[in-house]
C-alpha cells in the first residue's frame, strides 16, 4: 500500500511539474503565411531590371560621323575614326548619374560592327581608328565593369549593308553567328535589344526570332531580352518616354508580332488580363536625335523630369539615350544635365514626409503584414496586406500633432513579387479627392502622382482601393515635395 501511495504521489508531482513548465515557458508565435501570388509573376532577372529604374543607351557608329539617323549601309569604314574615344568617360558619366546598366549599339541598321566580327569586313577592323586593331565593344564592357555597371547590347536585325539580307536562311545564320560572338566573347550581358525597325522599302525578310531567343537564353540564362513583344521586356510603343496612364506589366504575347503595325496602344497600356509578365521599357534620347548631331542640344531638366514621372512613375524603366560625339566622348553639356537629373530625383525622393506620420489601415492580415511596412526601406518584400474576408481596403497616412502635411507628389508601390494586382484606386486628402480618377487606374512597381493643383496641405491622406485582383499589397507609400513642379509653367514643356 505504501508503494502504491508513493508511486501515486510521484505521478502527481510529475504532472504538476509539466503543467507549471507549460505555463512558465515562452510560447512560440506562429506566423501568418503570405497571401497567394496572382499570376503571372516576374522572374528574378525582371525584378532586378525593374529596380534599376533608369538605364542608359549609347547610339554610336558611322551615323555619328555622317550627321544621319539611319545609315544607308554604303558608308565606308574609313569614316569611323573617333580619335579621342574614351569608354571610361562614358562609364564615369553613367556612374555619376546613378546608372547601373548601359546598352551599346554594337550594330545599327547600317550593318557596321563596333567589334571585329569574323563574319564580315564591314567593321572597326577596316577603319583607321587604332589602325583597325580597336574594339569598341570590348572597351565599353571593360570600362563599365570597372565602374560596377552592367552592360547590354543592341544588334540590329535590319542590315542595310550585308548582301545576305532578304535571303532568310543565309541571313539568319549570319545574324545568329554574330549573336554568338557577342554573347560568348564579352562576358555577362544583362540585356539584349531586338527591334522591328525597318524602312518602308526594305526587302522582305523573315527573322527567326524563336531561334534567336533560344540561343540567347542558352548562352546567358540571366539575360533579359527586349523586343516589341518581349519575352522579358517590351517596348512601350513610342520614343517619347511616356507610358499610358494605366500601365500593366502583363500582356498576352501570343497576340503580338515584333514590328507589326497597330500594336502600340496595347504595348503602351499593357493588359490587366495578360498571361505573360513582360514589363515596359521607355526609350527616349536626351537629344532630339538618337545619334549625336552638332546642331542639337540636350533636353532641359524640366523636360527630363516630366519624362521620369511618365515612365518610371508609371511602372516602367526609363532607357535614356546619351550619344557620344564624333571624337568618341559624351558631350559635357549632356553629362551635366544627366547628373543634375539624378541629383534632382534624389533631392525629391530621399525625404518621405510619411515617415513621421501614423499609418492606419482598414485591416491587417497578420503581425508581419502591418501598415508600418509601407514606410520601411524594403520596397519589394515587406508590405501591408489586408484581411481577405474584408471588402473595403484602404490605407491612411495621418500627421501627428497639429502640423499639416505639405506635399505635391504621392508615391505608391505594389509588392510585385506576388504579382500586379491593383486597378482603380482613389486618393483623398482630408476627404477631398486630389488625383483624377482617369489617371489612377493601375500601380505596379511604382506609381508617381504629381498633384495637378501644385502643393497641397492637409492632415490625412487616404488611398482607397476599388478594383483589384486578389487583396492589394502595398510595399511602399510616400509623400514628397518636388520644388520643380509648377503646373502652370511646366504645362508648356514638350512631350517629345
GROMACS .gro file of C-alpha atoms in nm:
model
  496
    1UNK     CA    1   0.000   0.000   0.000
    2UNK     CA    2   0.286   0.239   0.085
    3UNK     CA    3   0.447   0.161  -0.252
    4UNK     CA    4   0.123   0.240  -0.432
    5UNK     CA    5   0.082   0.573  -0.249
    6UNK     CA    6   0.444   0.664  -0.320
    7UNK     CA    7   0.401   0.591  -0.689
    8UNK     CA    8   0.077   0.793  -0.695
    9UNK     CA    9   0.246   1.097  -0.531
   10UNK     CA   10   0.534   1.081  -0.778
   11UNK     CA   11   0.291   1.086  -1.069
   12UNK     CA   12   0.107   1.387  -0.930
   13UNK     CA   13   0.434   1.568  -0.875
   14UNK     CA   14   0.549   1.493  -1.232
   15UNK     CA   15   0.221   1.610  -1.387
   16UNK     CA   16   0.226   1.927  -1.175
   17UNK     CA   17   0.582   1.992  -1.291
   18UNK     CA   18   0.482   1.954  -1.657
   19UNK     CA   19   0.181   2.182  -1.601
   20UNK     CA   20   0.399   2.456  -1.447
   21UNK     CA   21   0.657   2.414  -1.720
   22UNK     CA   22   0.392   2.463  -1.986
   23UNK     CA   23   0.272   2.794  -1.841
   24UNK     CA   24   0.616   2.929  -1.750
   25UNK     CA   25   0.779   2.855  -2.090
   26UNK     CA   26   0.762   3.127  -2.358
   27UNK     CA   27   0.501   3.049  -2.621
   28UNK     CA   28   0.623   3.007  -2.977
   29UNK     CA   29   0.444   3.252  -3.209
   30UNK     CA   30   0.312   3.103  -3.532
   31UNK     CA   31   0.349   3.340  -3.827
   32UNK     CA   32   0.069   3.409  -4.071
   33UNK     CA   33   0.171   3.294  -4.421
   34UNK     CA   34   0.174   3.545  -4.708
   35UNK     CA   35  -0.124   3.558  -4.944
   36UNK     CA   36  -0.111   3.351  -5.260
   37UNK     CA   37   0.052   3.519  -5.560
   38UNK     CA   38  -0.150   3.645  -5.855
   39UNK     CA   39  -0.004   3.502  -6.176
   40UNK     CA   40   0.191   3.578  -6.386
   41UNK     CA   41   0.497   3.663  -6.178
   42UNK     CA   42   0.822   3.838  -6.271
   43UNK     CA   43   1.145   3.640  -6.293
   44UNK     CA   44   1.444   3.720  -6.072
   45UNK     CA   45   1.611   3.899  -6.366
   46UNK     CA   46   1.299   4.103  -6.438
   47UNK     CA   47   1.274   4.214  -6.075
   48UNK     CA   48   1.636   4.327  -6.075
   49UNK     CA   49   1.581   4.510  -6.404
   50UNK     CA   50   1.272   4.689  -6.266
   51UNK     CA   51   1.463   4.816  -5.964
   52UNK     CA   52   1.721   4.987  -6.186
   53UNK     CA   53   1.455   5.248  -6.280
   54UNK     CA   54   1.686   5.449  -6.512
   55UNK     CA   55   1.933   5.292  -6.757
   56UNK     CA   56   2.143   5.432  -7.044
   57UNK     CA   57   2.157   5.378  -7.419
   58UNK     CA   58   2.461   5.471  -7.629
   59UNK     CA   59   2.398   5.516  -8.002
   60UNK     CA   60   2.737   5.529  -8.172
   61UNK     CA   61   2.863   5.436  -8.518
   62UNK     CA   62   2.901   5.569  -8.874
   63UNK     CA   63   2.588   5.786  -8.830
   64UNK     CA   64   2.784   5.983  -8.569
   65UNK     CA   65   3.018   6.098  -8.848
   66UNK     CA   66   2.762   6.146  -9.128
   67UNK     CA   67   2.506   6.357  -8.938
   68UNK     CA   68   2.235   6.099  -9.005
   69UNK     CA   69   1.999   5.874  -8.810
   70UNK     CA   70   1.961   5.581  -9.046
   71UNK     CA   71   2.273   5.494  -9.243
   72UNK     CA   72   2.249   5.351  -9.593
   73UNK     CA   73   2.492   5.065  -9.540
   74UNK     CA   74   2.713   5.203  -9.820
   75UNK     CA   75   2.928   5.411  -9.584
   76UNK     CA   76   3.298   5.337  -9.595
   77UNK     CA   77   3.451   5.208  -9.270
   78UNK     CA   78   3.713   5.480  -9.326
   79UNK     CA   79   3.473   5.743  -9.188
   80UNK     CA   80   3.477   5.582  -8.844
   81UNK     CA   81   3.765   5.745  -8.659
   82UNK     CA   82   3.680   5.865  -8.305
   83UNK     CA   83   4.029   5.995  -8.224
   84UNK     CA   84   3.958   6.062  -7.855
   85UNK     CA   85   3.727   5.769  -7.780
   86UNK     CA   86   3.723   5.709  -7.406
   87UNK     CA   87   3.480   5.445  -7.283
   88UNK     CA   88   3.592   5.520  -6.928
   89UNK     CA   89   3.442   5.868  -6.969
   90UNK     CA   90   3.113   5.707  -7.079
   91UNK     CA   91   3.108   5.482  -6.773
   92UNK     CA   92   3.207   5.766  -6.537
   93UNK     CA   93   2.922   5.976  -6.679
   94UNK     CA   94   2.679   5.691  -6.619
   95UNK     CA   95   2.808   5.625  -6.267
   96UNK     CA   96   2.773   5.993  -6.175
   97UNK     CA   97   2.410   5.974  -6.288
   98UNK     CA   98   2.339   5.664  -6.080
   99UNK     CA   99   2.308   5.440  -6.386
  100UNK     CA  100   2.352   5.067  -6.325
  101UNK     CA  101   2.311   4.937  -6.683
  102UNK     CA  102   2.447   5.071  -7.015
  103UNK     CA  103   2.341   4.940  -7.357
  104UNK     CA  104   2.560   4.994  -7.667
  105UNK     CA  105   2.458   4.976  -8.033
  106UNK     CA  106   2.704   4.704  -8.133
  107UNK     CA  107   2.549   4.713  -8.482
  108UNK     CA  108   2.288   4.959  -8.613
  109UNK     CA  109   2.084   4.942  -8.934
  110UNK     CA  110   2.388   5.033  -9.149
  111UNK     CA  111   2.540   4.695  -9.065
  112UNK     CA  112   2.870   4.838  -8.935
  113UNK     CA  113   3.003   4.636  -8.640
  114UNK     CA  114   3.172   4.807  -8.345
  115UNK     CA  115   3.366   4.488  -8.280
  116UNK     CA  116   3.596   4.295  -8.519
  117UNK     CA  117   3.346   4.030  -8.628
  118UNK     CA  118   3.495   3.738  -8.816
  119UNK     CA  119   3.179   3.712  -9.027
  120UNK     CA  120   3.210   4.048  -9.206
  121UNK     CA  121   3.470   4.304  -9.307
  122UNK     CA  122   3.225   4.590  -9.251
  123UNK     CA  123   3.355   4.666  -8.903
  124UNK     CA  124   3.610   4.854  -8.696
  125UNK     CA  125   3.877   4.621  -8.837
  126UNK     CA  126   3.863   4.816  -9.165
  127UNK     CA  127   3.855   5.161  -9.004
  128UNK     CA  128   4.151   5.395  -8.939
  129UNK     CA  129   4.065   5.401  -8.569
  130UNK     CA  130   4.356   5.236  -8.389
  131UNK     CA  131   4.479   5.119  -8.730
  132UNK     CA  132   4.199   4.865  -8.747
  133UNK     CA  133   4.304   4.699  -8.421
  134UNK     CA  134   4.035   4.855  -8.199
  135UNK     CA  135   3.726   4.700  -8.043
  136UNK     CA  136   3.463   4.945  -7.914
  137UNK     CA  137   3.252   4.672  -7.755
  138UNK     CA  138   3.548   4.541  -7.557
  139UNK     CA  139   3.646   4.888  -7.435
  140UNK     CA  140   3.284   4.957  -7.345
  141UNK     CA  141   3.249   4.636  -7.142
  142UNK     CA  142   3.584   4.683  -6.968
  143UNK     CA  143   3.506   5.042  -6.864
  144UNK     CA  144   3.153   4.962  -6.747
  145UNK     CA  145   3.271   4.665  -6.541
  146UNK     CA  146   3.542   4.875  -6.378
  147UNK     CA  147   3.271   5.119  -6.263
  148UNK     CA  148   3.040   4.844  -6.134
  149UNK     CA  149   2.795   4.896  -6.420
  150UNK     CA  150   2.621   4.610  -6.603
  151UNK     CA  151   2.616   4.600  -6.984
  152UNK     CA  152   2.364   4.538  -7.260
  153UNK     CA  153   2.399   4.519  -7.638
  154UNK     CA  154   2.186   4.614  -7.938
  155UNK     CA  155   2.225   4.410  -8.256
  156UNK     CA  156   2.002   4.548  -8.530
  157UNK     CA  157   1.804   4.282  -8.718
  158UNK     CA  158   1.772   4.515  -9.018
  159UNK     CA  159   2.106   4.525  -9.201
  160UNK     CA  160   2.132   4.760  -9.500
  161UNK     CA  161   2.488   4.652  -9.586
  162UNK     CA  162   2.503   4.274  -9.585
  163UNK     CA  163   2.410   4.106  -9.915
  164UNK     CA  164   2.258   3.810  -9.733
  165UNK     CA  165   1.976   4.033  -9.611
  166UNK     CA  166   1.645   3.933  -9.782
  167UNK     CA  167   1.764   3.571  -9.804
  168UNK     CA  168   1.609   3.409  -9.498
  169UNK     CA  169   1.837   3.117  -9.423
  170UNK     CA  170   2.178   3.275  -9.504
  171UNK     CA  171   2.100   3.597  -9.317
  172UNK     CA  172   1.957   3.425  -9.010
  173UNK     CA  173   2.267   3.207  -8.995
  174UNK     CA  174   2.482   3.520  -9.020
  175UNK     CA  175   2.283   3.701  -8.753
  176UNK     CA  176   2.294   3.407  -8.514
  177UNK     CA  177   2.669   3.376  -8.566
  178UNK     CA  178   2.720   3.739  -8.467
  179UNK     CA  179   2.487   3.697  -8.173
  180UNK     CA  180   2.700   3.409  -8.051
  181UNK     CA  181   3.016   3.618  -8.095
  182UNK     CA  182   2.882   3.892  -7.872
  183UNK     CA  183   2.738   3.667  -7.602
  184UNK     CA  184   3.043   3.441  -7.583
  185UNK     CA  185   3.321   3.697  -7.613
  186UNK     CA  186   3.221   3.984  -7.384
  187UNK     CA  187   3.122   3.827  -7.054
  188UNK     CA  188   2.795   3.873  -6.869
  189UNK     CA  189   2.537   4.067  -7.072
  190UNK     CA  190   2.225   4.173  -6.880
  191UNK     CA  191   2.003   4.293  -7.166
  192UNK     CA  192   1.995   4.221  -7.539
  193UNK     CA  193   1.798   4.455  -7.762
  194UNK     CA  194   1.600   4.346  -8.067
  195UNK     CA  195   1.357   4.567  -8.255
  196UNK     CA  196   1.140   4.559  -8.564
  197UNK     CA  197   1.261   4.889  -8.711
  198UNK     CA  198   1.283   4.867  -9.089
  199UNK     CA  199   1.244   5.111  -9.377
  200UNK     CA  200   0.929   5.100  -9.593
  201UNK     CA  201   1.130   4.999  -9.900
  202UNK     CA  202   1.339   4.736  -9.720
  203UNK     CA  203   1.340   4.388  -9.878
  204UNK     CA  204   1.111   4.125  -9.729
  205UNK     CA  205   1.287   3.930  -9.461
  206UNK     CA  206   1.177   3.670  -9.206
  207UNK     CA  207   1.363   3.690  -8.878
  208UNK     CA  208   1.392   3.363  -8.687
  209UNK     CA  209   1.315   3.527  -8.355
  210UNK     CA  210   1.238   3.198  -8.178
  211UNK     CA  211   1.580   3.064  -8.275
  212UNK     CA  212   1.749   3.387  -8.168
  213UNK     CA  213   1.576   3.394  -7.831
  214UNK     CA  214   1.654   3.029  -7.762
  215UNK     CA  215   2.021   3.085  -7.844
  216UNK     CA  216   2.037   3.393  -7.621
  217UNK     CA  217   1.891   3.206  -7.322
  218UNK     CA  218   2.120   2.910  -7.383
  219UNK     CA  219   2.431   3.129  -7.377
  220UNK     CA  220   2.324   3.367  -7.098
  221UNK     CA  221   2.041   3.239  -6.880
  222UNK     CA  222   2.007   3.552  -6.663
  223UNK     CA  223   1.978   3.795  -6.955
  224UNK     CA  224   1.663   3.999  -7.032
  225UNK     CA  225   1.550   4.002  -7.394
  226UNK     CA  226   1.390   4.325  -7.519
  227UNK     CA  227   1.161   4.345  -7.821
  228UNK     CA  228   0.813   4.470  -7.911
  229UNK     CA  229   0.673   4.152  -7.760
  230UNK     CA  230   0.938   4.055  -7.507
  231UNK     CA  231   0.982   3.780  -7.395
  232UNK     CA  232   1.132   3.961  -7.094
  233UNK     CA  233   1.095   4.334  -7.159
  234UNK     CA  234   0.863   4.508  -7.405
  235UNK     CA  235   0.874   4.838  -7.594
  236UNK     CA  236   0.638   5.100  -7.452
  237UNK     CA  237   0.510   5.187  -7.800
  238UNK     CA  238   0.670   5.530  -7.856
  239UNK     CA  239   1.007   5.705  -7.838
  240UNK     CA  240   0.887   5.994  -7.622
  241UNK     CA  241   0.949   5.814  -7.293
  242UNK     CA  242   0.579   5.817  -7.196
  243UNK     CA  243   0.374   5.519  -7.077
  244UNK     CA  244  -0.004   5.510  -7.058
  245UNK     CA  245  -0.180   5.649  -6.751
  246UNK     CA  246  -0.282   5.288  -6.699
  247UNK     CA  247   0.022   5.066  -6.746
  248UNK     CA  248   0.033   4.693  -6.666
  249UNK     CA  249   0.339   4.471  -6.668
  250UNK     CA  250   0.125   4.193  -6.812
  251UNK     CA  251   0.038   4.128  -7.176
  252UNK     CA  252  -0.058   3.837  -7.399
  253UNK     CA  253   0.248   3.767  -7.612
  254UNK     CA  254   0.057   3.538  -7.845
  255UNK     CA  255  -0.143   3.836  -7.974
  256UNK     CA  256   0.171   4.031  -8.075
  257UNK     CA  257   0.425   4.015  -8.356
  258UNK     CA  258   0.753   4.207  -8.348
  259UNK     CA  259   0.741   4.500  -8.588
  260UNK     CA  260   0.367   4.462  -8.655
  261UNK     CA  261   0.153   4.772  -8.706
  262UNK     CA  262  -0.129   4.873  -8.475
  263UNK     CA  263   0.013   4.723  -8.155
  264UNK     CA  264   0.148   5.040  -7.993
  265UNK     CA  265  -0.166   5.127  -7.787
  266UNK     CA  266  -0.162   4.776  -7.641
  267UNK     CA  267   0.210   4.799  -7.562
  268UNK     CA  268   0.163   5.141  -7.404
  269UNK     CA  269  -0.102   5.026  -7.157
  270UNK     CA  270  -0.044   4.654  -7.113
  271UNK     CA  271  -0.325   4.418  -7.027
  272UNK     CA  272  -0.466   4.350  -6.677
  273UNK     CA  273  -0.578   4.009  -6.809
  274UNK     CA  274  -0.240   3.935  -6.966
  275UNK     CA  275  -0.092   3.588  -6.913
  276UNK     CA  276   0.272   3.693  -6.961
  277UNK     CA  277   0.486   3.916  -6.739
  278UNK     CA  278   0.658   4.149  -6.988
  279UNK     CA  279   0.713   4.492  -6.827
  280UNK     CA  280   0.759   4.805  -7.042
  281UNK     CA  281   1.080   4.995  -7.116
  282UNK     CA  282   1.054   5.363  -7.219
  283UNK     CA  283   1.327   5.459  -7.465
  284UNK     CA  284   1.397   5.826  -7.533
  285UNK     CA  285   1.701   6.027  -7.631
  286UNK     CA  286   1.849   6.310  -7.427
  287UNK     CA  287   1.871   6.499  -7.758
  288UNK     CA  288   1.629   6.520  -8.048
  289UNK     CA  289   1.813   6.250  -8.243
  290UNK     CA  290   1.942   5.911  -8.138
  291UNK     CA  291   2.287   5.977  -8.277
  292UNK     CA  292   2.497   6.284  -8.198
  293UNK     CA  293   2.442   6.590  -8.415
  294UNK     CA  294   2.643   6.907  -8.373
  295UNK     CA  295   2.339   7.134  -8.407
  296UNK     CA  296   2.136   6.963  -8.131
  297UNK     CA  297   2.134   7.024  -7.757
  298UNK     CA  298   2.025   6.811  -7.461
  299UNK     CA  299   1.677   6.833  -7.317
  300UNK     CA  300   1.618   7.061  -7.020
  301UNK     CA  301   1.599   6.932  -6.664
  302UNK     CA  302   1.225   7.009  -6.653
  303UNK     CA  303   1.170   6.803  -6.967
  304UNK     CA  304   1.365   6.507  -6.828
  305UNK     CA  305   1.168   6.523  -6.503
  306UNK     CA  306   0.841   6.515  -6.697
  307UNK     CA  307   0.967   6.205  -6.878
  308UNK     CA  308   1.068   6.046  -6.545
  309UNK     CA  309   0.722   6.091  -6.395
  310UNK     CA  310   0.560   5.949  -6.708
  311UNK     CA  311   0.791   5.647  -6.735
  312UNK     CA  312   0.938   5.536  -6.402
  313UNK     CA  313   0.634   5.694  -6.237
  314UNK     CA  314   0.406   5.476  -6.449
  315UNK     CA  315   0.556   5.134  -6.378
  316UNK     CA  316   0.834   5.145  -6.643
  317UNK     CA  317   1.211   5.152  -6.666
  318UNK     CA  318   1.347   5.462  -6.841
  319UNK     CA  319   1.611   5.394  -7.107
  320UNK     CA  320   1.771   5.729  -7.181
  321UNK     CA  321   1.999   5.759  -7.482
  322UNK     CA  322   2.317   5.966  -7.437
  323UNK     CA  323   2.510   5.956  -7.768
  324UNK     CA  324   2.889   6.008  -7.783
  325UNK     CA  325   3.011   6.269  -8.032
  326UNK     CA  326   3.245   6.222  -8.329
  327UNK     CA  327   3.554   6.243  -8.106
  328UNK     CA  328   3.421   5.948  -7.904
  329UNK     CA  329   3.318   6.139  -7.592
  330UNK     CA  330   2.983   6.217  -7.429
  331UNK     CA  331   2.944   6.597  -7.461
  332UNK     CA  332   2.993   6.784  -7.136
  333UNK     CA  333   2.652   6.952  -7.161
  334UNK     CA  334   2.479   6.616  -7.179
  335UNK     CA  335   2.680   6.477  -6.887
  336UNK     CA  336   2.598   6.781  -6.674
  337UNK     CA  337   2.224   6.764  -6.744
  338UNK     CA  338   2.224   6.390  -6.671
  339UNK     CA  339   2.399   6.438  -6.336
  340UNK     CA  340   2.166   6.727  -6.248
  341UNK     CA  341   1.873   6.500  -6.334
  342UNK     CA  342   1.998   6.233  -6.094
  343UNK     CA  343   2.066   6.483  -5.814
  344UNK     CA  344   1.719   6.632  -5.854
  345UNK     CA  345   1.548   6.294  -5.829
  346UNK     CA  346   1.748   6.221  -5.515
  347UNK     CA  347   1.652   6.558  -5.370
  348UNK     CA  348   1.281   6.498  -5.431
  349UNK     CA  349   1.253   6.138  -5.315
  350UNK     CA  350   1.515   6.098  -5.041
  351UNK     CA  351   1.276   6.256  -4.789
  352UNK     CA  352   0.946   6.076  -4.733
  353UNK     CA  353   0.711   6.301  -4.538
  354UNK     CA  354   0.507   5.995  -4.440
  355UNK     CA  355   0.795   5.868  -4.224
  356UNK     CA  356   0.691   6.082  -3.929
  357UNK     CA  357   0.320   6.002  -3.959
  358UNK     CA  358   0.091   5.745  -3.807
  359UNK     CA  359  -0.015   5.476  -4.053
  360UNK     CA  360  -0.359   5.318  -4.029
  361UNK     CA  361  -0.530   5.059  -4.247
  362UNK     CA  362  -0.871   4.905  -4.297
  363UNK     CA  363  -0.747   4.566  -4.173
  364UNK     CA  364  -0.428   4.364  -4.131
  365UNK     CA  365  -0.357   4.006  -4.238
  366UNK     CA  366  -0.115   3.923  -3.958
  367UNK     CA  367   0.161   4.068  -3.745
  368UNK     CA  368   0.414   4.059  -4.031
  369UNK     CA  369   0.187   4.248  -4.272
  370UNK     CA  370   0.110   4.567  -4.082
  371UNK     CA  371   0.070   4.911  -4.242
  372UNK     CA  372   0.403   5.029  -4.096
  373UNK     CA  373   0.573   4.819  -4.364
  374UNK     CA  374   0.488   5.084  -4.623
  375UNK     CA  375   0.740   5.329  -4.477
  376UNK     CA  376   1.037   5.095  -4.431
  377UNK     CA  377   1.334   5.069  -4.670
  378UNK     CA  378   1.227   4.747  -4.844
  379UNK     CA  379   1.008   4.840  -5.139
  380UNK     CA  380   0.959   4.486  -5.262
  381UNK     CA  381   0.930   4.210  -5.000
  382UNK     CA  382   0.780   4.381  -4.696
  383UNK     CA  383   0.428   4.509  -4.745
  384UNK     CA  384   0.090   4.583  -4.595
  385UNK     CA  385  -0.164   4.309  -4.660
  386UNK     CA  386  -0.530   4.342  -4.553
  387UNK     CA  387  -0.754   4.055  -4.449
  388UNK     CA  388  -0.905   3.861  -4.734
  389UNK     CA  389  -1.253   3.836  -4.585
  390UNK     CA  390  -1.297   4.216  -4.587
  391UNK     CA  391  -1.429   4.401  -4.893
  392UNK     CA  392  -1.327   4.759  -4.810
  393UNK     CA  393  -0.949   4.812  -4.838
  394UNK     CA  394  -0.773   5.139  -4.760
  395UNK     CA  395  -0.459   5.278  -4.601
  396UNK     CA  396  -0.421   5.617  -4.435
  397UNK     CA  397  -0.127   5.842  -4.352
  398UNK     CA  398  -0.205   6.095  -4.078
  399UNK     CA  399   0.016   6.373  -3.947
  400UNK     CA  400   0.098   6.367  -3.578
  401UNK     CA  401   0.017   6.678  -3.383
  402UNK     CA  402  -0.129   6.995  -3.532
  403UNK     CA  403   0.118   7.036  -3.819
  404UNK     CA  404  -0.024   6.981  -4.166
  405UNK     CA  405   0.137   6.766  -4.432
  406UNK     CA  406   0.266   6.973  -4.725
  407UNK     CA  407   0.346   6.787  -5.048
  408UNK     CA  408   0.284   6.775  -5.424
  409UNK     CA  409   0.380   6.416  -5.511
  410UNK     CA  410   0.223   6.089  -5.397
  411UNK     CA  411   0.420   5.767  -5.448
  412UNK     CA  412   0.259   5.420  -5.427
  413UNK     CA  413   0.436   5.088  -5.486
  414UNK     CA  414   0.295   4.737  -5.509
  415UNK     CA  415   0.466   4.421  -5.388
  416UNK     CA  416   0.504   4.299  -5.747
  417UNK     CA  417   0.696   3.990  -5.636
  418UNK     CA  418   0.347   3.849  -5.575
  419UNK     CA  419   0.204   3.987  -5.899
  420UNK     CA  420   0.049   4.313  -6.015
  421UNK     CA  421  -0.296   4.340  -5.862
  422UNK     CA  422  -0.435   4.690  -5.829
  423UNK     CA  423  -0.654   4.863  -6.085
  424UNK     CA  424  -0.875   5.158  -6.000
  425UNK     CA  425  -0.798   5.339  -5.675
  426UNK     CA  426  -0.878   5.677  -5.520
  427UNK     CA  427  -0.657   5.924  -5.331
  428UNK     CA  428  -0.803   6.169  -5.081
  429UNK     CA  429  -0.662   6.444  -4.862
  430UNK     CA  430  -0.887   6.527  -4.568
  431UNK     CA  431  -1.177   6.369  -4.755
  432UNK     CA  432  -1.120   6.556  -5.084
  433UNK     CA  433  -1.004   6.366  -5.392
  434UNK     CA  434  -0.671   6.506  -5.517
  435UNK     CA  435  -0.592   6.272  -5.809
  436UNK     CA  436  -0.809   6.248  -6.122
  437UNK     CA  437  -0.990   5.915  -6.146
  438UNK     CA  438  -0.884   5.886  -6.513
  439UNK     CA  439  -0.521   5.863  -6.402
  440UNK     CA  440  -0.547   5.625  -6.106
  441UNK     CA  441  -0.612   5.304  -6.299
  442UNK     CA  442  -0.304   5.095  -6.214
  443UNK     CA  443   0.001   5.100  -5.986
  444UNK     CA  444   0.264   4.830  -6.043
  445UNK     CA  445   0.622   4.861  -5.918
  446UNK     CA  446   0.598   5.239  -5.881
  447UNK     CA  447   0.327   5.499  -5.941
  448UNK     CA  448   0.404   5.867  -5.902
  449UNK     CA  449   0.128   6.127  -5.893
  450UNK     CA  450   0.220   6.491  -5.934
  451UNK     CA  451  -0.072   6.682  -5.785
  452UNK     CA  452  -0.208   6.893  -6.071
  453UNK     CA  453  -0.303   7.184  -5.849
  454UNK     CA  454   0.051   7.203  -5.708
  455UNK     CA  455   0.139   7.191  -5.338
  456UNK     CA  456  -0.145   7.074  -5.114
  457UNK     CA  457  -0.176   7.084  -4.735
  458UNK     CA  458  -0.376   6.861  -4.503
  459UNK     CA  459  -0.374   6.622  -4.211
  460UNK     CA  460  -0.473   6.281  -4.351
  461UNK     CA  461  -0.408   6.118  -4.688
  462UNK     CA  462  -0.614   5.809  -4.765
  463UNK     CA  463  -0.574   5.567  -5.055
  464UNK     CA  464  -0.883   5.356  -5.118
  465UNK     CA  465  -0.858   5.051  -5.345
  466UNK     CA  466  -1.162   4.995  -5.564
  467UNK     CA  467  -1.061   4.732  -5.821
  468UNK     CA  468  -0.801   4.462  -5.763
  469UNK     CA  469  -0.709   4.102  -5.841
  470UNK     CA  470  -0.661   3.939  -5.501
  471UNK     CA  471  -0.609   4.162  -5.199
  472UNK     CA  472  -0.397   4.476  -5.262
  473UNK     CA  473  -0.040   4.451  -5.134
  474UNK     CA  474   0.136   4.784  -5.079
  475UNK     CA  475   0.512   4.774  -5.032
  476UNK     CA  476   0.572   5.148  -5.007
  477UNK     CA  477   0.383   5.473  -4.973
  478UNK     CA  478   0.545   5.814  -4.990
  479UNK     CA  479   0.460   6.183  -4.978
  480UNK     CA  480   0.718   6.411  -5.137
  481UNK     CA  481   0.778   6.776  -5.213
  482UNK     CA  482   0.903   6.846  -5.566
  483UNK     CA  483   1.035   7.205  -5.579
  484UNK     CA  484   1.045   7.190  -5.960
  485UNK     CA  485   0.676   7.111  -6.002
  486UNK     CA  486   0.500   7.422  -6.127
  487UNK     CA  487   0.180   7.313  -6.303
  488UNK     CA  488   0.135   7.641  -6.489
  489UNK     CA  489   0.493   7.691  -6.605
  490UNK     CA  490   0.560   7.325  -6.687
  491UNK     CA  491   0.244   7.280  -6.895
  492UNK     CA  492   0.448   7.420  -7.184
  493UNK     CA  493   0.729   7.161  -7.152
  494UNK     CA  494   0.745   6.950  -7.472
  495UNK     CA  495   0.618   6.592  -7.471
  496UNK     CA  496   0.868   6.459  -7.724
   0.00000   0.00000   0.00000
